[in-house]
CSV table of C-alpha atoms in Angstrom, one decimal:
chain,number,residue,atom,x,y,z
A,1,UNK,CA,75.6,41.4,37.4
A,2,UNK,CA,77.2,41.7,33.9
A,3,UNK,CA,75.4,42.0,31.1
A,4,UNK,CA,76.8,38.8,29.6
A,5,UNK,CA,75.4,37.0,32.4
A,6,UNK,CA,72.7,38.3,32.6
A,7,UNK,CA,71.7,36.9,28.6
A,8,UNK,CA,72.9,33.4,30.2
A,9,UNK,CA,70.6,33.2,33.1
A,10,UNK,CA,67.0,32.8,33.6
A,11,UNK,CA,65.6,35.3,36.0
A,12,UNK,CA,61.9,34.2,36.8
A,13,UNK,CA,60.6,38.3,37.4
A,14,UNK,CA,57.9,40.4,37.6
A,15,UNK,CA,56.9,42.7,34.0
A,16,UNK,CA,53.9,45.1,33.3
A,17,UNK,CA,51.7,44.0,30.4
A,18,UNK,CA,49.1,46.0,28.4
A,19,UNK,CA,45.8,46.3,30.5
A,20,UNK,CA,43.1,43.8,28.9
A,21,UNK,CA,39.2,44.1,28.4
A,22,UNK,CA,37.1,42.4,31.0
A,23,UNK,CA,36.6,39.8,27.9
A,24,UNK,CA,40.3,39.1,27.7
A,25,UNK,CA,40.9,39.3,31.5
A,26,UNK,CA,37.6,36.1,32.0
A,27,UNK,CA,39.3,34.3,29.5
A,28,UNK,CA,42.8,35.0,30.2
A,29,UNK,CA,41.4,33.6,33.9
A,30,UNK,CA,40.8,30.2,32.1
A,31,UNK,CA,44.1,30.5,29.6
A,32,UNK,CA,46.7,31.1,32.0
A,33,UNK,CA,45.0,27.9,34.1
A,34,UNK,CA,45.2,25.6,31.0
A,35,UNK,CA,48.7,26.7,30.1
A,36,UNK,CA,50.8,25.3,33.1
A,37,UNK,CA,49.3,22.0,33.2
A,38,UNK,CA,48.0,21.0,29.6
A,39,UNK,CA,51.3,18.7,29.2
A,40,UNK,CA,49.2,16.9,31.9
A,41,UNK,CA,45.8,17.6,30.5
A,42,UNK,CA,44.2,20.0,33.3
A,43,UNK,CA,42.4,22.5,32.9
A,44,UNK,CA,41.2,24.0,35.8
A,45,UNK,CA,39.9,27.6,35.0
A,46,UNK,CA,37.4,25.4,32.6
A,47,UNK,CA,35.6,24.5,35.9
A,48,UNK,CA,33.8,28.2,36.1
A,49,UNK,CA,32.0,27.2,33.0
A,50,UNK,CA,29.0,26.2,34.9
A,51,UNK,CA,27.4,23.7,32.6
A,52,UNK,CA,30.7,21.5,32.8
A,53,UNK,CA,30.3,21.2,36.0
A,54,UNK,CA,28.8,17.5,36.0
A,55,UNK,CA,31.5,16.3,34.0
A,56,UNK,CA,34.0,17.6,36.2
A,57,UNK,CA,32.6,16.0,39.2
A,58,UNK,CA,32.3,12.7,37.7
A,59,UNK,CA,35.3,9.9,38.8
A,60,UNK,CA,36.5,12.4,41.2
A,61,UNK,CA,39.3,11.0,43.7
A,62,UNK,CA,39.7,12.0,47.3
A,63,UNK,CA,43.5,12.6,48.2
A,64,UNK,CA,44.6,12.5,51.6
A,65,UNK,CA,43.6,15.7,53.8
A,66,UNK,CA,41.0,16.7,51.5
A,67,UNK,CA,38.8,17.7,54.5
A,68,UNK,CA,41.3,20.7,55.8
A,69,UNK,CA,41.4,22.7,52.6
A,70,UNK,CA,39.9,26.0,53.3
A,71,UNK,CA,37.1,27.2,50.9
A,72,UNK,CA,39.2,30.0,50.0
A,73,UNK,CA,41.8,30.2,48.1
A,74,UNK,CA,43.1,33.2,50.5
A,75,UNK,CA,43.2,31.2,53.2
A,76,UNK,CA,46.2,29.2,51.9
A,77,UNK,CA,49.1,29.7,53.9
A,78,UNK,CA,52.4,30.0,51.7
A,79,UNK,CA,50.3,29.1,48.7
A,80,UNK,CA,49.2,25.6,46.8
A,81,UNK,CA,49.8,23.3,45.4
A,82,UNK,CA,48.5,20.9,42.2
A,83,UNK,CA,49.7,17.3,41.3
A,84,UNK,CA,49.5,16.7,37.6
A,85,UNK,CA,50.4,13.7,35.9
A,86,UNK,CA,50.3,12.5,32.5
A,87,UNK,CA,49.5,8.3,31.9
A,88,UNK,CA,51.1,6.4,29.7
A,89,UNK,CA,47.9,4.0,28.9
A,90,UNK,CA,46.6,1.7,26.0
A,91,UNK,CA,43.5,3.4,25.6
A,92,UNK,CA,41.6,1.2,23.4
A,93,UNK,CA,41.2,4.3,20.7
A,94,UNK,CA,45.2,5.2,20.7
A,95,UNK,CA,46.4,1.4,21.3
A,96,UNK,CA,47.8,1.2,17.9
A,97,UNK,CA,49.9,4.3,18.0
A,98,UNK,CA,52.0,2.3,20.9
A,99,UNK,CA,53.2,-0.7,19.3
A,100,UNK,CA,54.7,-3.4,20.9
A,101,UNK,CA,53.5,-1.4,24.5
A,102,UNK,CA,49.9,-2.0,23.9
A,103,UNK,CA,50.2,-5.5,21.8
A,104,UNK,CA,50.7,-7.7,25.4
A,105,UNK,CA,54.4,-7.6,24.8
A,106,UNK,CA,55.9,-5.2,27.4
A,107,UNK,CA,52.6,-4.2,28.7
A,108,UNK,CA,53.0,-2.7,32.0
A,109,UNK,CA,49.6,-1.0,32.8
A,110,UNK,CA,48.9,2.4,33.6
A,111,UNK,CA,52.0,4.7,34.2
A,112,UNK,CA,52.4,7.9,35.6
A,113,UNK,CA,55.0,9.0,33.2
A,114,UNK,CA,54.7,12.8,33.3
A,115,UNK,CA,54.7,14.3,36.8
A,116,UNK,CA,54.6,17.7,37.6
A,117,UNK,CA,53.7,19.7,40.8
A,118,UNK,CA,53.2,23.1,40.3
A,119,UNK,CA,53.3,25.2,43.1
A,120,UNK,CA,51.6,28.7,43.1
A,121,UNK,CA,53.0,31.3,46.0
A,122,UNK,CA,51.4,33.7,48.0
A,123,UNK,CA,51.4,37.3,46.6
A,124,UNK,CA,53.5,38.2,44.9
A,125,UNK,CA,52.0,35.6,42.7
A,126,UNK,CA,54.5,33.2,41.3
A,127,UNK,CA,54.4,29.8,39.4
A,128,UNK,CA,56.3,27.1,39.7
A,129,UNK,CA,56.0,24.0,37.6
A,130,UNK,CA,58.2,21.1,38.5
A,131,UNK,CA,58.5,18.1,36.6
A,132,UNK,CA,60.2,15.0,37.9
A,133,UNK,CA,61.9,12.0,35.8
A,134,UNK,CA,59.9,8.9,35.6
A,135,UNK,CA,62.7,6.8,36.4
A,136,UNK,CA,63.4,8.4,39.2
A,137,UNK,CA,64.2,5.8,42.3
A,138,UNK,CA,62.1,7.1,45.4
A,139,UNK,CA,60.1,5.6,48.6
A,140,UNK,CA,56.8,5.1,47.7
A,141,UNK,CA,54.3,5.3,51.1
A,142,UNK,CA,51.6,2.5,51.6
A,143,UNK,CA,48.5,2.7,49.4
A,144,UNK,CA,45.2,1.2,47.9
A,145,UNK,CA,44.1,1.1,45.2
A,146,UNK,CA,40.3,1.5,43.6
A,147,UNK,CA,39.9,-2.3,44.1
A,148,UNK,CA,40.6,-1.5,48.0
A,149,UNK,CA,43.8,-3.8,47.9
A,150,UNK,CA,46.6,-2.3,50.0
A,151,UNK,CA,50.4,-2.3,49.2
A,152,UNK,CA,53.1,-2.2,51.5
A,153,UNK,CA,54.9,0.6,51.6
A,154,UNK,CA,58.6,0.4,49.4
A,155,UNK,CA,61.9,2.3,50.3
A,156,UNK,CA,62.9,2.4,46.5
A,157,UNK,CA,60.6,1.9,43.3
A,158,UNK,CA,60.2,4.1,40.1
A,159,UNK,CA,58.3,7.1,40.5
A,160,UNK,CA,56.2,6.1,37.1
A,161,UNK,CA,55.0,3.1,38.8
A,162,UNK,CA,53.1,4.9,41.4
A,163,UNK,CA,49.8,5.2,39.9
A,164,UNK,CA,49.7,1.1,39.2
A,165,UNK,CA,49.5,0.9,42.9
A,166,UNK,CA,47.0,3.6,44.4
A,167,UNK,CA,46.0,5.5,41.1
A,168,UNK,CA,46.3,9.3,41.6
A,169,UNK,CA,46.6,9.4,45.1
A,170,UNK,CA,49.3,7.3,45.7
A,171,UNK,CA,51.0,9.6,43.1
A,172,UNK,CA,50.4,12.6,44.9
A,173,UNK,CA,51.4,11.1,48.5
A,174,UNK,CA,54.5,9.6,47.1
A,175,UNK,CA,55.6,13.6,46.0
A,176,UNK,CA,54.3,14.9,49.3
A,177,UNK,CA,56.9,12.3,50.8
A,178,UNK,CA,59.5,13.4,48.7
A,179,UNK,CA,58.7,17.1,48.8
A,180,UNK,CA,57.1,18.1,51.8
A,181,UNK,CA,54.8,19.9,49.5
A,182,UNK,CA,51.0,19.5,50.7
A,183,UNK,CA,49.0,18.2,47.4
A,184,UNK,CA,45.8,20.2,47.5
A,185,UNK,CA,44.7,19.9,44.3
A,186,UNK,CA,45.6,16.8,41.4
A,187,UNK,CA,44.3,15.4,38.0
A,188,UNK,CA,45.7,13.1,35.5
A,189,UNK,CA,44.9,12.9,32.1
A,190,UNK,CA,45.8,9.6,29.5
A,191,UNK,CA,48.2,10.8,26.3
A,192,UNK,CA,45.1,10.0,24.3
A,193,UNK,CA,43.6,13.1,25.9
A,194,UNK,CA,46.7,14.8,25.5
A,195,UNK,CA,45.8,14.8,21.7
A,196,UNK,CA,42.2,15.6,21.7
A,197,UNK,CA,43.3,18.4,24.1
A,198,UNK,CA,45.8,19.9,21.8
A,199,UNK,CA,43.8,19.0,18.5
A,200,UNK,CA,41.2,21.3,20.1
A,201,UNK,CA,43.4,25.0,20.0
A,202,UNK,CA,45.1,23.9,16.5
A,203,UNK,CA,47.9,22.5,17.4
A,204,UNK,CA,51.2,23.9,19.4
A,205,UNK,CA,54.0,25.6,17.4
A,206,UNK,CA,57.6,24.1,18.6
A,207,UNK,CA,61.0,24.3,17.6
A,208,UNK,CA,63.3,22.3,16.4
A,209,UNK,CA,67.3,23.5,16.6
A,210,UNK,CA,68.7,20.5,14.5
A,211,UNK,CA,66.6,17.7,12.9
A,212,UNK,CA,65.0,15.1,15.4
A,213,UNK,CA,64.8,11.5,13.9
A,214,UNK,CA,63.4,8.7,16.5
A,215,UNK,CA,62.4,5.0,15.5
A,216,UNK,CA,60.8,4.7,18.6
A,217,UNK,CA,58.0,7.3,18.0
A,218,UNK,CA,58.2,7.5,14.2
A,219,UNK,CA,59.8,10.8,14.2
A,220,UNK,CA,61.8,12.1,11.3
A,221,UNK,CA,61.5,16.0,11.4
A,222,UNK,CA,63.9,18.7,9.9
A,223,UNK,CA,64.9,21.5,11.5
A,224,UNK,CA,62.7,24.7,12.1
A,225,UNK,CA,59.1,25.5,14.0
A,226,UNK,CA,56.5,22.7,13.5
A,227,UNK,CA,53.0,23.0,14.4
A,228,UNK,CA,51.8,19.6,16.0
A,229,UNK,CA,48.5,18.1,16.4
A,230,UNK,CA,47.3,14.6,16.6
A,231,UNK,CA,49.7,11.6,16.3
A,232,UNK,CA,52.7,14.3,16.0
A,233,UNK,CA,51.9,16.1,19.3
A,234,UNK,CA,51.8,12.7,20.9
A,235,UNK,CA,55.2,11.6,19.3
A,236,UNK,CA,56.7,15.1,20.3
A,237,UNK,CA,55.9,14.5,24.1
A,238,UNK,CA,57.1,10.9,24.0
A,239,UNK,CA,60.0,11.2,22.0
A,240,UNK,CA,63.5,10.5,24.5
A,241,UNK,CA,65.9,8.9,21.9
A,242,UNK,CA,65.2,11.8,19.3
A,243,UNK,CA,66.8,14.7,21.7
A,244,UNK,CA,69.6,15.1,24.1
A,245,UNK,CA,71.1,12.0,25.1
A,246,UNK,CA,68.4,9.8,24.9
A,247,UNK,CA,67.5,9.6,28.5
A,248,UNK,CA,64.2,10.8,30.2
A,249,UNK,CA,66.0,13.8,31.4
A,250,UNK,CA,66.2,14.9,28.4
A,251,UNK,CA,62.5,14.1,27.4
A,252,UNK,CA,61.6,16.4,29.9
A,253,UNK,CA,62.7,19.5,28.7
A,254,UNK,CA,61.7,18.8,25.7
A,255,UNK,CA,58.0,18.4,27.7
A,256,UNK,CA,59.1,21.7,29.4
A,257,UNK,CA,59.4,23.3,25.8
A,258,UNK,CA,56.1,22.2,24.8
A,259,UNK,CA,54.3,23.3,27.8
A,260,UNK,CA,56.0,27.5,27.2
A,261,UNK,CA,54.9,26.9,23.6
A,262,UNK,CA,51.2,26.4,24.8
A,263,UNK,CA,51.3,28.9,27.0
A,264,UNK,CA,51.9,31.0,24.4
A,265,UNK,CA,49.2,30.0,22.2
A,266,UNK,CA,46.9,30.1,24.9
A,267,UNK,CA,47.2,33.5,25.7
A,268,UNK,CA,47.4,34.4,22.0
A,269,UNK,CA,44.0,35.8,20.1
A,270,UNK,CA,43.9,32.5,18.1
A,271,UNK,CA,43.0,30.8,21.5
A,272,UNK,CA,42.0,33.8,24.3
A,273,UNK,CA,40.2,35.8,21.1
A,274,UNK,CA,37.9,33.3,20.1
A,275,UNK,CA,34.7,31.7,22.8
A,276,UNK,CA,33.9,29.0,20.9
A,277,UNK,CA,37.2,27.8,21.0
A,278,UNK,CA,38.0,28.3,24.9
A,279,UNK,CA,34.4,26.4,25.2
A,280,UNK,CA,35.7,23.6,22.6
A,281,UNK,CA,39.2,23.6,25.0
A,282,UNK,CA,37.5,23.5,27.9
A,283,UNK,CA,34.8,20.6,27.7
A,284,UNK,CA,37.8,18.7,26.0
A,285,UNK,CA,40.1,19.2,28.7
A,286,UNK,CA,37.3,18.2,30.9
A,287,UNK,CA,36.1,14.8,29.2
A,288,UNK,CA,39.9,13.5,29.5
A,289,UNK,CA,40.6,14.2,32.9
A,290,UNK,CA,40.7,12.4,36.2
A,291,UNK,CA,40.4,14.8,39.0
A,292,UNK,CA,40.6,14.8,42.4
A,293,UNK,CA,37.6,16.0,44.8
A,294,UNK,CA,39.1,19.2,45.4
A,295,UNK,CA,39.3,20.0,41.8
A,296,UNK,CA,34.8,19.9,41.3
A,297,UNK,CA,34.2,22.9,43.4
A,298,UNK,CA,33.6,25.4,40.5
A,299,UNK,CA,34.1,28.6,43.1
A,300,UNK,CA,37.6,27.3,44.6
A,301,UNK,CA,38.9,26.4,41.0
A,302,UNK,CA,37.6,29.8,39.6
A,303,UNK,CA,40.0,31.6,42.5
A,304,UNK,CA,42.8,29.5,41.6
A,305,UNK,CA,42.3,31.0,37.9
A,306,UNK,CA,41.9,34.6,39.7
A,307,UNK,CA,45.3,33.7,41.7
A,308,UNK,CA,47.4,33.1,38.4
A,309,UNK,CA,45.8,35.1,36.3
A,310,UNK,CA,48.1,38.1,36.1
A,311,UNK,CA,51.2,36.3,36.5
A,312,UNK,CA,53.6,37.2,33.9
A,313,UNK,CA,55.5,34.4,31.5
A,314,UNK,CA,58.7,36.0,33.5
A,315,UNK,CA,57.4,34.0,36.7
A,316,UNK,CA,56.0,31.1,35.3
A,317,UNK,CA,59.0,28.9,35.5
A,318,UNK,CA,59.9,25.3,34.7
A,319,UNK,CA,62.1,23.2,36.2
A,320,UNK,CA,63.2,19.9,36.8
A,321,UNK,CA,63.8,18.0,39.9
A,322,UNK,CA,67.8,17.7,40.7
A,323,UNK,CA,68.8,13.9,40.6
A,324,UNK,CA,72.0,11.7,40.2
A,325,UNK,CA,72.6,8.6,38.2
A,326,UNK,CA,71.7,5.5,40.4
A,327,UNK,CA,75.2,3.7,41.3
A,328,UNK,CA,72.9,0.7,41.4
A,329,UNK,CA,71.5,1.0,38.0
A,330,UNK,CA,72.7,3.4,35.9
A,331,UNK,CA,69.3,3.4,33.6
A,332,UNK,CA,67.8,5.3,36.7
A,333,UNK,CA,68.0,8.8,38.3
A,334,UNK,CA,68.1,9.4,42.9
A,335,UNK,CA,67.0,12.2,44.4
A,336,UNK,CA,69.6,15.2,44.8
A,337,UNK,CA,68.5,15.4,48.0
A,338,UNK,CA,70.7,18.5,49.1
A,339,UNK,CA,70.2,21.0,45.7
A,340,UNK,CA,66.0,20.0,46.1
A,341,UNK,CA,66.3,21.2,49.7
A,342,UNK,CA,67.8,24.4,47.8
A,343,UNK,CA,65.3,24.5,45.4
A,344,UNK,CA,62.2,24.0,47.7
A,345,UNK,CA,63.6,26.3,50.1
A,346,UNK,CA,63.8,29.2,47.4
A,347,UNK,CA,60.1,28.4,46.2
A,348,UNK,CA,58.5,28.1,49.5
A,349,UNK,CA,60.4,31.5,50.5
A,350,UNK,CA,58.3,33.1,47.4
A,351,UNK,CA,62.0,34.0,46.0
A,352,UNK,CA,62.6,35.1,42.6
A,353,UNK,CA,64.6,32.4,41.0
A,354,UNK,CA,67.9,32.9,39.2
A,355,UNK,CA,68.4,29.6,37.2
A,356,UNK,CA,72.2,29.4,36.8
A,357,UNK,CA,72.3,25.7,34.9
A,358,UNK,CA,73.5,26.2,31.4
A,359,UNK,CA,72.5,24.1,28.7
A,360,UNK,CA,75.0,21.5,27.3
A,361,UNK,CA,74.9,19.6,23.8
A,362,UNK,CA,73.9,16.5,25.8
A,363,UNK,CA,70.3,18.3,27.0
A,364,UNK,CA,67.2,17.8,25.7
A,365,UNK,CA,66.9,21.5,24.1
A,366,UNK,CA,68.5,24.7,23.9
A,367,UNK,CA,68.0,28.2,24.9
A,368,UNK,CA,67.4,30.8,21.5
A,369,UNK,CA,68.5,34.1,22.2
A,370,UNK,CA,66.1,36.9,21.5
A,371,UNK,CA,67.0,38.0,18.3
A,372,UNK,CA,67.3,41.9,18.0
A,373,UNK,CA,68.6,44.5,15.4
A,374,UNK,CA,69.2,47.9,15.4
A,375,UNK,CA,66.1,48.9,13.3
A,376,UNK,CA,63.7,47.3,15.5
A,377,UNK,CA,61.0,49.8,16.6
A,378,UNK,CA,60.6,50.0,20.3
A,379,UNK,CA,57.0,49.2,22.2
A,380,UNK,CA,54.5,52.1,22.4
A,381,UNK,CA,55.5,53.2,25.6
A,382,UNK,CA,51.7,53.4,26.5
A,383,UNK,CA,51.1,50.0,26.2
A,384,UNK,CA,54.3,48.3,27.0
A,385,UNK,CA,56.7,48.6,29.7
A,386,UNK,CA,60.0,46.9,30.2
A,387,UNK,CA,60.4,44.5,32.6
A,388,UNK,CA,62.6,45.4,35.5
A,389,UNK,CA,65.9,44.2,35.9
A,390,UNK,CA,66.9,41.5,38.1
A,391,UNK,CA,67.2,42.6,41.5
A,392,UNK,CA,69.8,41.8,43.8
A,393,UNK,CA,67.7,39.7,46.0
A,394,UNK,CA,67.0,36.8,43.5
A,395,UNK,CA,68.0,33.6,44.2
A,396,UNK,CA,70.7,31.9,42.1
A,397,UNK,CA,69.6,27.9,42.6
A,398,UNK,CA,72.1,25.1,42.4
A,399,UNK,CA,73.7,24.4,38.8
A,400,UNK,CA,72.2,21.2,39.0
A,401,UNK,CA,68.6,22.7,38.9
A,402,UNK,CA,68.0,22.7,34.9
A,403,UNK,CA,64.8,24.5,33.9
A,404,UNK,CA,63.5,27.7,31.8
A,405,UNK,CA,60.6,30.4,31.8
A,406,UNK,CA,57.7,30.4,30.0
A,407,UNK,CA,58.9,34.0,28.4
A,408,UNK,CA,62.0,32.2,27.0
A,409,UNK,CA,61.9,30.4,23.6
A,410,UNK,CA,63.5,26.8,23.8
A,411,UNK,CA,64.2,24.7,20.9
A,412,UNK,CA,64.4,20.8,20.6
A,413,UNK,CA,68.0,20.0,20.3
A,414,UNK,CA,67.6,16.5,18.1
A,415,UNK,CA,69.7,13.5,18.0
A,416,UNK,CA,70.0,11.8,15.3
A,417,UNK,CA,69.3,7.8,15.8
C-alpha cells in the first residue's frame, strides 16, 4: 500500500502505549468505559464504584434473553455487545432549551435519536461503535411498553420512533432484527443528562474546520477548537443544519467527532489524573441513566471495563450504518443491506478495519491531517513505540461505510444557514 494511501485511509490497528501505574490502569478501567458511549450517557466502568451501586440498580429494564448471559465476561462467544441510545426528551429542567419541541407544538414524545451499538470482540480486543441514522426506515418487531400495552409488529417505521413503543427494549430488539447482533447489555440517557455528564469533566474540546451557524440550535460559532459545556454541548450534538448537508447523516459524524474528542479527555490527566473528578463523572453518569438489568451487576460491568481497557484509540473505531435515500421519501435513509452484511461480517470476523470512504464537502466533518515538521523531536523510545503498519490482512470495508478512529482528529465541517 502506497504511502499516499495509506494518509487517506483509516486503519483501525493495534499500538504499544507507555505502561501506567496501577492508579492510572483502575481509572483508565472506568475512562476507557465512559469514553465510547458518553454521546449516549453510559458509563459502565462507574458501576465498580461500589457505593453507586443502588443507583445503578434503580429503573433497571430487562431486555429479551437476559437469563442466558453468562456471569463472565470470558464466556462470551465472539464478544458483546451494548445498545446505547441517546433521547430526545422535554425534561421538565431542559424544556426551554427546545423550543417549539417541548411547547405542545411538534411534540412527539420520547425519541431514541442517538443509537449506537458498540460491539467489543474477542481478543484481540477491538471496539466497534456504530451509530445508525434516526430516520432510518426499518421493521420494527412487536413490543410493550411499561404500561404493558402491546404493538403490532411494523415492516417500515423510523428507527427514532422505537423507544415511544417499548422504551429501551424495543430499541434494542429492533437492532438485533436489523443486525443479528445479540444486545447483551443497553442504557439510554436523556440530552439533559448529556449536559450534566459533560459539565462534570469540564467540557469537551471540538473542532471546527469553517464556521458553523444553525438557527435551529442557536449556533453561531467561528472557526477553530471550542471547549463546550452546558447549553453549547447540547447544541453541538443536535446541530444537523449547521454541518454537511443538513441531513442527519451528517449530524452523525459530527456526534462521531464529539465522542473521539471525549475519549481523549477522558484518558487525559485532567480527567484519569484526578479521583474526585472520575467520582463526580461517575455518580453523574449514573443519576441520568436508564439501564438495563444486565448493566447492575457491579462484577460483570467491572470485566467489561477489564475487556476494553487496553484497547488502543487505533481500534476504537466509529462508524456509521450504510444506507440509501428512501425512493419513497427522500427525507429518509433504507438499510444498505448488502455493504452492512460487509460490515458486520468484517467485525464479527474480529478483522482489522480498513475504512476506504473518503470525506466529501457534503459530510458532516473532515479528516485533519497530523501535522508534522522536520524539527519535531521524536518519542523517547522507552516510553513510546510506533504503531505498526497496516498489515496486509486488514479489511478494506465498502466505500459506503463512512466512519473514523478515535486516534484521528476530525473537525466540524459547517454550513452556513
Amino acid at each position: 500500500m502506497s504511502e499516499k494511501i495509506r494518509r487517506r485511509k483509516t486503519v483501525a490497528r493495534h499500538g504499544q502505549l507507555r505502561t501506567p501505574g496501577p492508579i492510572s490502569q483502575l481509572l483508565k478501567i472506568i475512562g476507557i468505559s465512559l469514553s465510547v458511549v458518553l454521546v449516549s450517557g453510559l458509563g459502565v466502568g462507574a458501576f465498580v464504584v461500589s457505593d453507586l451501586y443502588g443507583t445503578a440498580t434503580a429503573g433497571a429494564v430487562e431486555l429479551d434473553g437476559e437469563e442466558t448471559i453468562p456471569p463472565d465476561i470470558s464466556a462470551f462467544e465472539g464478544g458483546f455487545d451494548l445498545m446505547l441510545v441517546g433521547l430526545d426528551t422535554c425534561e421538565e429542567k431542559y424544556a426551554h432549551l427546545f423550543g417549539e419541541r417541548c411547547e405542545g407544538k411538534g411534540e412527539e414524545g420520547n425519541l431514541n435519536d442517538v443509537n449506537i451499538l458498540v460491539h467489543v470482540s474477542d481478543e484481540p480486543r477491538r471496539i466497534t461503535a456504530v451509530s445508525f441514522p434516526r430516520d432510518l426506515m426499518v421493521p420494527i418487531p412487536e413490543c410493550t411498553d411499561a404500561n404493558g400495552n402491546t404493538t403490532s409488529a411494523m415492516s417500515k417505521q423510523p428507527l427514532n420512533s422505537a423507544y415511544s413503543y417499548g422504551g429501551l427494549n424495543c430499541v434494542a430488539r429492533t437492532i438485533t432484527e436489523l443486525t443479528g447482533q445479540d444486545v447483551e447489555f443497553a442504557a439510554s440517557v436523556t440530552f439533559g443528562g448529556v449536559i450534566e455528564i459533560t459539565d462534570a469533566i469540564g467540557g469537551v474540546d471540538v473542532c471546527l474546520a469553517t464556521p458553523i451557524r444553525d438557527r435551529n440550535t442557536g449556533i453561531d460559532w467561528p472557526a477553530g477548537t471550542r471547549n463546550v459545556q452546558g447549553l453549547e454541548a447540547l447544541q453541538f450534538l443536535r446541530t444537523r443544519y449547521g454541518v454537511g448537508d443538513g441531513s442527519d447523516l451528517g449530524r452523525i459524524g459530527n456526534q462521531q467527532q464529539y465522542m473521539s474528542s471525549l475519549a481523549r479527555k477522558l484518558i487525559s490527566d485532567d480527567v484519569l489524573g484526578s479521583v474526585p473528578t472520575m467520582l463526580k463523572l461517575a455518580n453523574t453518569a449514573l443519576s441520568n441513566l436508564e439501564a438495563s438489568n444486565s448493566l447492575t451487576n457491579p462484577m460483570m460491568i467491572a470485566q467489561v471495563g477489564l475487556a476494553v481497557k487496553d484497547v488502543p484509540f487505533e481500534d476504537i473505531v466509529f462508524l456509521q450504518y450504510p444506507n440509501l435515500t428512501d425512493s419513497q421519501d427522500n427525507a429518509k435513509v433504507v438499510p444498505d443491506y448488502s455493504s452492512a452484511e460487509a460490515m458486520w461480517d468484517a467485525i464479527n470476523a474480529n478483522e482489522q478495519l480498513e475504512i476506504t470512504h473518503e470525506n466529501s464537502s457534503n459530510e458532516g466533518v473532515i479528516v485533519q491531517e497530523p501535522e508534522t515538521t522536520e524539527e519535531a523531536a521524536p518519542a523517547p523510545e522507552e516510553t513510546v513505540s510506533e504503531a505498526p503498519a497496516p498489515t496486509a490482512s486488514a479489511v478494506p470495508l465498502p466505500n459506503t461505510v463512512k466512519g473514523n478512529s478515535a486516534a484521528q482528529q476530525t473537525c466540524s465541517n459547517g454550513n452556513i444557514r
